[in-house]
Amino acid sequence: MVLMPEACGLGGDAFMLVRSPSGEVTAVNGSGAAGASVVPPLEAEGAEMAAVPGAVAAVCDAHSRFGRLPLEQVLSPAVGLAGGGFPIGGGLLRMIGEERGLLERGAPGWVFLGPELRPGSLVRQPVLAGLLQRIGRHGARAFYEGDCAAAIERAVGGAGGSIGGADLAQHTTVVRAPLRASFRGFEIAAQPPVSQASLALMTLRALERSGVSRPADRAHVLVEGIEAAFERKHELAADGAAERLLDDPLDVDPARPAQRRGGPRGGLHTTAVAAAGADGQVVSMLVSVFDLFGCGVLVPECGFLLNDRLSGCSTDPGSPNAVAAGRRPVHTLSPALLSDEARSFALCTPGADGQVQTLVQLIDAIATDGENLPRALDRPRWRSSEGRLRIESDYDSDVMAELERRGHDLVRMEPGASAFGAAVTAGIDSRTGTPFAASDPRGGAWAAAC
């Protein structure tokens, strides 16, 4: 919320699955809807693409249900980082440079645009620190009501967007049971729609129905399953769609690829958080402003950028995922929780449409090949996007040759590229009560046990 404005922030969304010590799993949907005054078609970028931010309400609602420490204490480190400052890294400066045009149009005067900034420069965000402090003291109403809500309305309205004060005041977090599925000895809890996590479950079911076992066959079926599942993505906005789609087998040929390429899109920007406690509580959480720096529009009185979540809507006006007042768009954030007889653990990764692709590969490695979590996270991966199959060059050469023989258009990339996710996991060993954590070698992910 403070250190990575390109990927997440108070102007974005948050989805999480929370496992209680008793084993009950709760799904928290912290996405927001289009404003009441939205009128499609929308511009390709800018404030028109912003939906109501849902992250603050989601965090506050999850805290009220599951938290133990006072919210003000929980947010205190973030307040300190925002107010006291942090040394900016070269990676963030590079991304700011890439998106400078967008940011100078929508966020003039933003502290991160200072021409004097160099790697290691201290960046302080006092107005953001003040808002975080007010949220800690007063909860979500400090964001969705009063001065902050008025500032959001001014920023969005001045840039041509549709979010108004009434939209903010009426926002609610959706809390419900997760989707559940079984796969080769594991029980999977996944985020329900509007999350597209069910696309991963559909793809894993396609793999089981195929009956294949060789690595090349499994990779082919998973790639084809992802492509077929993404053809159904926009249907997830309809009531009851996930359950119906899970019972509808995907059209996957175990021998050759279909000519459907292009379903998943690119994108790398999200923050994944997995945590587990010795009491058995496990959290799988993703926070995002969607594309790099969201819509690029700053709320100057509060110090955060707004999301561009409406860019994930369908352009077909008859689609259940078309832009409409009060409608939440289908969402890329796809946290998961897995359990077997030995452990329960969170599994989540950034990567837009790559999230469900990384999940199916990790789950297959863990459940089919019996890989432990660190080895599963280390394994080379593929990602389908924009009609091509990107693949790490250290992937099994025989499998790559077989995928090409079957007609897949492979793009070999350097091992460890961020395009392949940056997954994290944390969980609890149900036999000993010991928490554990592991992280992807990609994307700067890290794990710690305290």
Coordinates of C-alpha atoms in Angstrom, one line a residue:
M1 CA 0.0 0.0 0.0
V2 CA 3.0 2.3 0.5
L3 CA 6.1 0.8 -1.2
M4 CA 4.6 -0.5 -4.5
P5 CA 2.3 2.2 -6.0
E6 CA 2.7 0.6 -9.4
A7 CA 1.1 -2.6 -8.2
C8 CA -1.2 -1.9 -5.2
G9 CA -2.6 0.8 -3.0
L10 CA -5.6 2.2 -1.3
G11 CA -7.2 3.0 -4.6
G12 CA -7.2 -0.6 -5.6
D13 CA -8.9 -3.9 -4.6
A14 CA -8.1 -6.8 -2.3
F15 CA -9.3 -10.4 -2.4
M16 CA -8.6 -12.9 0.3
L17 CA -9.3 -16.4 1.6
V18 CA -9.1 -16.8 5.4
R19 CA -8.9 -20.2 7.0
S20 CA -9.8 -20.1 10.7
P21 CA -8.1 -22.3 13.3
S22 CA -11.1 -24.7 13.1
G23 CA -10.6 -25.1 9.3
E24 CA -13.5 -23.0 8.1
V25 CA -12.6 -20.9 5.0
T26 CA -14.1 -17.5 4.3
A27 CA -13.8 -15.7 1.0
V28 CA -13.6 -11.9 1.1
N29 CA -14.3 -10.1 -2.1
G30 CA -12.9 -6.5 -1.9
S31 CA -13.6 -5.4 -5.4
G32 CA -15.7 -2.3 -6.3
A33 CA -18.4 -1.5 -8.9
A34 CA -18.6 0.9 -11.7
G35 CA -20.1 4.3 -10.7
A36 CA -23.8 5.0 -11.0
S37 CA -23.1 7.6 -13.7
V38 CA -21.0 5.4 -15.9
V39 CA -21.8 5.7 -19.6
P40 CA -20.1 3.2 -22.0
P41 CA -18.2 3.0 -24.2
L42 CA -15.2 4.2 -22.1
E43 CA -11.9 5.8 -23.0
A44 CA -9.0 3.3 -23.2
E45 CA -7.3 4.9 -20.2
G46 CA -7.7 7.4 -17.4
A47 CA -10.4 8.0 -14.8
E48 CA -13.2 6.5 -16.8
M49 CA -11.6 3.1 -16.1
A50 CA -11.7 3.5 -12.3
A51 CA -14.2 1.4 -10.3
V52 CA -14.9 2.1 -6.6
P53 CA -11.8 1.0 -4.6
G54 CA -12.5 -2.0 -2.5
A55 CA -9.2 -2.7 -0.7
V56 CA -9.7 -0.5 2.4
A57 CA -13.2 -1.9 3.1
A58 CA -12.0 -5.5 2.6
V59 CA -9.0 -5.1 5.0
C60 CA -11.2 -3.4 7.6
D61 CA -13.9 -6.0 7.3
A62 CA -11.4 -8.9 7.5
H63 CA -9.8 -7.3 10.5
S64 CA -13.1 -7.0 12.3
R65 CA -13.9 -10.7 11.7
F66 CA -10.4 -12.2 12.1
G67 CA -8.0 -9.7 13.6
R68 CA -6.7 -9.7 17.1
L69 CA -4.6 -6.6 17.4
P70 CA -6.1 -3.1 17.2
L71 CA -6.4 -1.9 13.6
E72 CA -4.3 1.2 14.4
Q73 CA -1.5 -1.0 15.6
V74 CA -1.8 -3.2 12.5
L75 CA -1.4 -0.1 10.2
S76 CA 1.3 1.5 12.3
P77 CA 4.2 0.2 10.3
A78 CA 2.6 1.4 7.0
V79 CA 2.1 4.8 8.6
G80 CA 5.7 4.9 9.6
L81 CA 6.9 4.0 6.1
A82 CA 4.7 6.5 4.4
G83 CA 5.5 9.4 6.8
G84 CA 9.2 8.6 7.5
G85 CA 10.0 7.6 4.0
F86 CA 11.7 4.7 2.2
P87 CA 14.6 4.6 -0.3
I88 CA 13.2 4.2 -3.8
G89 CA 14.6 1.5 -6.0
G90 CA 15.7 1.5 -9.5
G91 CA 13.0 -0.9 -10.6
L92 CA 10.2 1.5 -9.5
L93 CA 11.9 4.4 -11.1
R94 CA 12.2 2.5 -14.3
M95 CA 8.4 1.8 -14.3
I96 CA 7.6 5.4 -13.5
G97 CA 9.7 6.4 -16.5
E98 CA 7.8 3.9 -18.7
E99 CA 4.5 5.4 -17.6
R100 CA 5.5 9.0 -17.2
G101 CA 3.1 10.3 -19.8
L102 CA 0.1 8.6 -18.1
L103 CA 1.2 9.8 -14.7
E104 CA 2.0 13.4 -15.7
R105 CA -1.5 13.7 -17.2
G106 CA -3.3 12.1 -14.2
A107 CA -1.0 12.7 -11.2
P108 CA 0.8 16.0 -11.6
G109 CA 2.7 17.0 -8.5
W110 CA 2.9 13.4 -7.3
V111 CA 5.9 12.8 -5.0
F112 CA 7.1 9.9 -7.2
L113 CA 7.4 12.2 -10.2
G114 CA 10.1 14.4 -8.6
P115 CA 12.9 15.0 -11.2
E116 CA 15.5 14.8 -8.5
L117 CA 14.7 11.2 -7.6
R118 CA 17.5 8.7 -8.0
P119 CA 17.9 5.1 -6.8
G120 CA 18.2 5.3 -3.0
S121 CA 16.4 8.7 -2.8
L122 CA 14.1 8.9 0.3
V123 CA 10.5 9.3 -0.6
R124 CA 8.0 10.5 2.0
Q125 CA 4.2 10.4 1.6
P126 CA 2.8 12.5 4.5
V127 CA -0.7 12.8 3.2
L128 CA -0.9 9.0 2.7
A129 CA 0.5 8.5 6.2
G130 CA -2.3 10.8 7.6
L131 CA -5.0 8.8 5.8
L132 CA -3.7 5.5 7.0
Q133 CA -3.6 6.8 10.5
R134 CA -7.2 7.9 10.2
I135 CA -8.3 4.5 8.8
G136 CA -6.5 2.9 11.8
R137 CA -8.5 5.0 14.2
H138 CA -11.9 5.2 12.6
G139 CA -12.0 2.3 10.2
A140 CA -13.3 2.2 6.6
R141 CA -15.6 5.3 7.1
A142 CA -12.4 7.4 7.1
F143 CA -12.0 6.4 3.4
Y144 CA -15.5 6.1 2.1
E145 CA -17.0 9.1 3.9
G146 CA -16.0 12.7 4.7
D147 CA -12.9 14.4 3.3
C148 CA -11.4 11.4 1.6
A149 CA -14.6 10.5 -0.2
A150 CA -15.0 14.1 -1.3
A151 CA -11.4 14.2 -2.6
I152 CA -11.9 11.0 -4.6
E153 CA -15.1 12.4 -6.2
R154 CA -13.2 15.6 -7.1
A155 CA -10.3 13.7 -8.6
V156 CA -12.4 11.3 -10.6
G157 CA -14.9 13.9 -11.7
G158 CA -12.2 16.3 -12.8
A159 CA -10.7 13.6 -15.0
G160 CA -13.9 12.4 -16.5
G161 CA -14.7 9.4 -14.4
S162 CA -17.9 8.1 -12.9
I163 CA -17.3 7.5 -9.2
G164 CA -19.4 9.7 -6.9
G165 CA -19.7 10.2 -3.2
A166 CA -22.9 8.0 -3.2
D167 CA -21.0 5.2 -4.9
L168 CA -18.4 5.3 -2.2
A169 CA -20.9 5.5 0.7
Q170 CA -22.8 2.5 -0.7
H171 CA -19.8 0.2 -1.3
T172 CA -19.8 -3.1 0.6
T173 CA -17.4 -6.1 0.8
V174 CA -18.8 -9.4 -0.3
V175 CA -18.1 -12.1 2.2
R176 CA -19.2 -15.7 1.4
A177 CA -18.1 -19.3 1.3
P178 CA -15.3 -20.2 -1.2
L179 CA -15.6 -22.4 -4.3
R180 CA -14.4 -25.9 -3.5
A181 CA -12.9 -28.7 -5.6
S182 CA -10.8 -31.9 -5.2
F183 CA -7.7 -32.7 -7.2
R184 CA -5.6 -35.8 -6.7
G185 CA -5.8 -35.9 -2.9
F186 CA -6.0 -32.2 -2.3
E187 CA -9.0 -30.1 -1.4
I188 CA -8.9 -26.7 -3.0
A189 CA -10.7 -23.6 -1.8
A190 CA -10.8 -20.9 -4.5
Q191 CA -12.1 -17.3 -4.6
P192 CA -15.7 -17.3 -6.0
P193 CA -16.7 -14.9 -8.8
V194 CA -16.3 -12.1 -9.6
S195 CA -12.8 -13.6 -9.3
Q196 CA -11.7 -15.7 -12.3
A197 CA -10.1 -18.3 -9.9
S198 CA -12.7 -20.8 -11.1
L199 CA -11.0 -20.9 -14.5
A200 CA -8.1 -22.7 -12.7
L201 CA -10.5 -25.3 -11.3
M202 CA -12.1 -25.8 -14.8
T203 CA -8.6 -26.4 -16.2
L204 CA -7.7 -28.9 -13.5
R205 CA -10.9 -30.8 -14.1
A206 CA -10.0 -30.9 -17.8
L207 CA -6.7 -32.4 -16.9
E208 CA -8.3 -35.1 -14.8
R209 CA -10.9 -35.9 -17.4
S210 CA -8.2 -36.3 -20.1
G211 CA -6.5 -39.1 -18.2
V212 CA -3.1 -38.2 -19.5
S213 CA 0.0 -38.6 -17.4
R214 CA 3.2 -37.9 -19.4
P215 CA 4.6 -34.4 -18.7
A216 CA 4.3 -33.3 -22.3
D217 CA 0.6 -34.4 -22.4
R218 CA -0.2 -32.7 -19.1
A219 CA 1.4 -29.5 -20.2
H220 CA -0.5 -29.5 -23.5
V221 CA -3.8 -30.2 -21.8
L222 CA -3.2 -27.5 -19.2
V223 CA -2.4 -24.9 -21.9
E224 CA -5.4 -25.9 -23.9
G225 CA -7.6 -25.9 -20.8
I226 CA -6.5 -22.4 -20.0
E227 CA -7.3 -21.2 -23.5
A228 CA -10.7 -22.9 -23.4
A229 CA -11.5 -21.6 -19.9
F230 CA -10.7 -18.0 -20.9
E231 CA -13.2 -18.2 -23.6
R232 CA -15.8 -18.4 -20.8
K233 CA -14.2 -15.7 -18.6
H234 CA -16.9 -13.0 -19.1
E235 CA -19.7 -15.4 -18.2
L236 CA -18.4 -15.4 -14.6
A237 CA -20.2 -12.1 -14.0
A238 CA -23.6 -13.9 -14.3
D239 CA -25.2 -15.2 -11.1
G240 CA -24.3 -18.8 -10.4
A241 CA -22.0 -19.0 -13.4
A242 CA -19.1 -20.6 -11.6
E243 CA -21.0 -23.6 -10.4
R244 CA -22.5 -24.1 -13.9
L245 CA -19.2 -23.7 -15.7
L246 CA -17.5 -26.2 -13.4
D247 CA -20.0 -28.8 -14.4
D248 CA -19.6 -28.0 -18.2
P249 CA -16.5 -29.9 -19.6
L250 CA -14.0 -27.8 -21.5
D251 CA -13.4 -28.5 -25.2
V252 CA -9.9 -29.8 -25.0
D253 CA -8.2 -32.1 -27.5
P254 CA -5.5 -34.1 -25.8
A255 CA -3.6 -34.5 -29.0
R256 CA -3.5 -31.1 -30.7
P257 CA -4.2 -27.4 -30.0
A258 CA -7.4 -25.7 -31.0
Q259 CA -7.1 -22.5 -33.1
R260 CA -8.4 -20.3 -30.4
R261 CA -5.3 -18.5 -29.3
G262 CA -5.5 -15.1 -27.6
G263 CA -7.8 -15.5 -24.6
P264 CA -5.5 -14.6 -21.7
R265 CA -3.9 -11.1 -21.8
G266 CA -0.6 -9.9 -20.4
G267 CA 0.1 -7.9 -17.3
L268 CA 2.3 -8.4 -14.3
H269 CA 1.2 -6.0 -11.6
T270 CA -0.3 -7.2 -8.3
T271 CA 0.9 -7.9 -4.7
A272 CA 0.5 -11.4 -3.3
V273 CA 0.6 -12.0 0.5
A274 CA 0.4 -15.4 2.3
A275 CA 0.5 -15.7 6.0
A276 CA 0.0 -18.5 8.6
G277 CA -0.1 -18.6 12.4
A278 CA 0.7 -21.3 14.9
D279 CA -3.0 -21.4 15.9
G280 CA -3.9 -22.7 12.4
Q281 CA -5.1 -19.4 10.8
V282 CA -4.0 -19.1 7.2
V283 CA -4.5 -16.2 4.8
S284 CA -4.2 -16.1 1.0
M285 CA -4.4 -12.5 -0.2
L286 CA -4.0 -10.4 -3.3
V287 CA -4.0 -6.6 -3.6
S288 CA -3.9 -4.7 -6.9
V289 CA -4.6 -1.5 -8.8
F290 CA -4.8 -3.7 -12.0
D291 CA -2.5 -2.3 -14.7
L292 CA 0.7 -0.6 -13.9
F293 CA -0.2 2.4 -11.7
G294 CA -3.9 1.7 -12.3
C295 CA -5.6 4.4 -14.3
G296 CA -2.8 6.9 -13.3
V297 CA -5.2 9.3 -11.6
L298 CA -4.0 10.7 -8.2
V299 CA -6.2 11.7 -5.3
P300 CA -3.8 14.5 -4.3
E301 CA -5.3 15.2 -0.8
C302 CA -4.8 11.5 0.1
G303 CA -1.7 10.4 -1.8
F304 CA -2.9 7.4 -3.7
L305 CA -3.7 6.4 -7.3
L306 CA -6.9 4.9 -8.5
N307 CA -7.4 1.6 -10.2
D308 CA -8.4 0.9 -13.8
R309 CA -10.5 -2.2 -13.1
L310 CA -13.2 -1.4 -15.7
S311 CA -10.6 -2.2 -18.4
G312 CA -11.3 -5.8 -17.5
C313 CA -14.9 -5.6 -18.7
S314 CA -16.2 -7.1 -21.9
T315 CA -16.7 -4.7 -24.9
D316 CA -19.8 -6.7 -25.9
P317 CA -22.7 -4.7 -24.6
G318 CA -24.8 -7.9 -24.2
S319 CA -22.2 -9.6 -22.0
P320 CA -22.9 -10.0 -18.3
N321 CA -19.4 -8.5 -17.8
A322 CA -20.1 -5.4 -19.9
V323 CA -19.6 -2.0 -18.2
A324 CA -22.8 -1.1 -16.3
A325 CA -23.7 1.1 -13.3
G326 CA -23.2 -0.7 -10.0
R327 CA -21.7 -3.9 -11.7
R328 CA -18.4 -5.4 -10.4
P329 CA -16.3 -6.6 -13.3
V330 CA -14.8 -10.0 -13.5
H331 CA -11.5 -9.9 -11.6
T332 CA -8.0 -11.3 -12.1
L333 CA -7.3 -11.6 -8.4
S334 CA -7.3 -15.4 -7.7
P335 CA -6.1 -16.5 -4.3
A336 CA -6.3 -20.2 -3.3
L337 CA -6.0 -22.4 -0.3
L338 CA -5.0 -26.1 -0.5
S339 CA -5.2 -28.9 2.1
D340 CA -4.4 -32.6 2.4
E341 CA -4.0 -34.9 5.4
A342 CA -0.7 -33.2 6.3
R343 CA -1.1 -29.5 5.8
S344 CA -3.2 -26.5 4.9
F345 CA -1.5 -23.7 2.9
A346 CA -2.2 -20.5 1.0
L347 CA -1.1 -20.2 -2.6
C348 CA -1.2 -16.9 -4.5
T349 CA 0.8 -15.0 -7.2
P350 CA 0.7 -11.7 -9.1
G351 CA 0.4 -11.7 -12.8
A352 CA -3.1 -10.7 -14.1
D353 CA -4.4 -13.5 -16.3
G354 CA -1.2 -15.4 -15.5
Q355 CA -2.4 -16.0 -11.9
V356 CA -4.6 -18.9 -12.7
Q357 CA -2.0 -20.3 -15.1
T358 CA 0.7 -20.3 -12.4
L359 CA -1.8 -21.8 -10.0
V360 CA -2.6 -24.8 -12.2
Q361 CA 1.1 -25.5 -12.9
L362 CA 1.9 -25.4 -9.2
I363 CA -1.0 -27.5 -8.1
D364 CA -0.2 -30.1 -10.8
A365 CA 3.4 -30.2 -9.7
I366 CA 2.4 -30.6 -6.0
A367 CA -0.4 -33.0 -6.4
T368 CA 0.7 -35.1 -9.5
D369 CA 4.4 -35.1 -9.1
G370 CA 4.6 -34.9 -5.3
E371 CA 6.9 -31.9 -5.4
N372 CA 7.5 -30.2 -2.1
L373 CA 6.5 -26.5 -2.1
P374 CA 10.0 -25.0 -2.6
R375 CA 10.7 -27.3 -5.5
A376 CA 7.3 -26.7 -7.1
L377 CA 7.9 -22.9 -6.9
D378 CA 11.3 -23.3 -8.5
R379 CA 10.1 -25.4 -11.5
P380 CA 10.2 -23.7 -14.9
R381 CA 6.8 -22.5 -16.2
W382 CA 4.9 -21.4 -19.3
R383 CA 2.4 -18.7 -19.8
S384 CA -0.2 -18.3 -22.6
S385 CA -0.9 -14.7 -23.6
E386 CA -1.6 -12.7 -26.7
G387 CA -1.8 -15.8 -28.8
R388 CA 1.6 -17.3 -28.0
L389 CA 3.0 -19.6 -25.4
R390 CA 5.8 -18.0 -23.4
I391 CA 8.1 -20.5 -21.7
E392 CA 11.2 -20.4 -19.6
S393 CA 14.1 -21.6 -21.6
D394 CA 15.2 -24.1 -18.9
Y395 CA 11.8 -26.0 -19.2
D396 CA 12.2 -29.7 -20.1
S397 CA 13.6 -29.6 -23.7
D398 CA 11.7 -32.8 -24.6
V399 CA 8.4 -31.3 -23.5
M400 CA 9.1 -28.1 -25.4
A401 CA 9.9 -30.1 -28.6
E402 CA 6.7 -32.0 -28.2
L403 CA 4.6 -28.9 -27.6
E404 CA 6.1 -27.3 -30.8
R405 CA 5.5 -30.6 -32.7
R406 CA 1.8 -30.3 -31.7
G407 CA 1.6 -26.8 -33.1
H408 CA 2.1 -24.5 -30.0
D409 CA 3.9 -21.2 -30.9
L410 CA 6.6 -21.1 -28.2
V411 CA 8.5 -18.0 -27.2
R412 CA 11.5 -19.0 -25.1
M413 CA 12.3 -16.5 -22.3
E414 CA 15.1 -16.1 -19.7
P415 CA 14.5 -18.3 -16.6
G416 CA 13.1 -16.3 -13.7
A417 CA 11.3 -13.7 -15.8
S418 CA 8.5 -11.9 -13.9
A419 CA 6.0 -12.9 -16.6
F420 CA 5.8 -16.3 -15.0
G421 CA 4.6 -15.0 -11.6
A422 CA 6.1 -14.5 -8.2
A423 CA 4.1 -17.0 -6.1
V424 CA 4.2 -17.2 -2.3
T425 CA 2.9 -19.8 0.1
A426 CA 2.4 -20.1 3.8
G427 CA 0.6 -22.7 5.8
I428 CA 0.4 -25.0 8.8
D429 CA 1.6 -28.5 9.3
S430 CA -1.6 -30.2 10.7
R431 CA 0.4 -32.9 12.4
T432 CA 2.7 -30.7 14.4
G433 CA 1.0 -27.3 14.3
T434 CA 4.1 -25.8 12.9
P435 CA 3.7 -22.8 10.5
F436 CA 5.8 -22.7 7.3
A437 CA 6.4 -20.4 4.3
A438 CA 8.1 -20.5 1.0
S439 CA 8.5 -18.1 -1.9
D440 CA 9.1 -18.0 -5.7
P441 CA 12.7 -17.2 -6.9
R442 CA 11.1 -14.9 -9.4
G443 CA 9.9 -11.3 -9.0
G444 CA 11.5 -10.4 -5.7
A445 CA 9.2 -12.6 -3.7
W446 CA 10.4 -13.6 -0.2
A447 CA 9.3 -15.7 2.7
A448 CA 10.1 -15.6 6.5
A449 CA 9.1 -17.5 9.6
C450 CA 8.8 -15.6 12.9

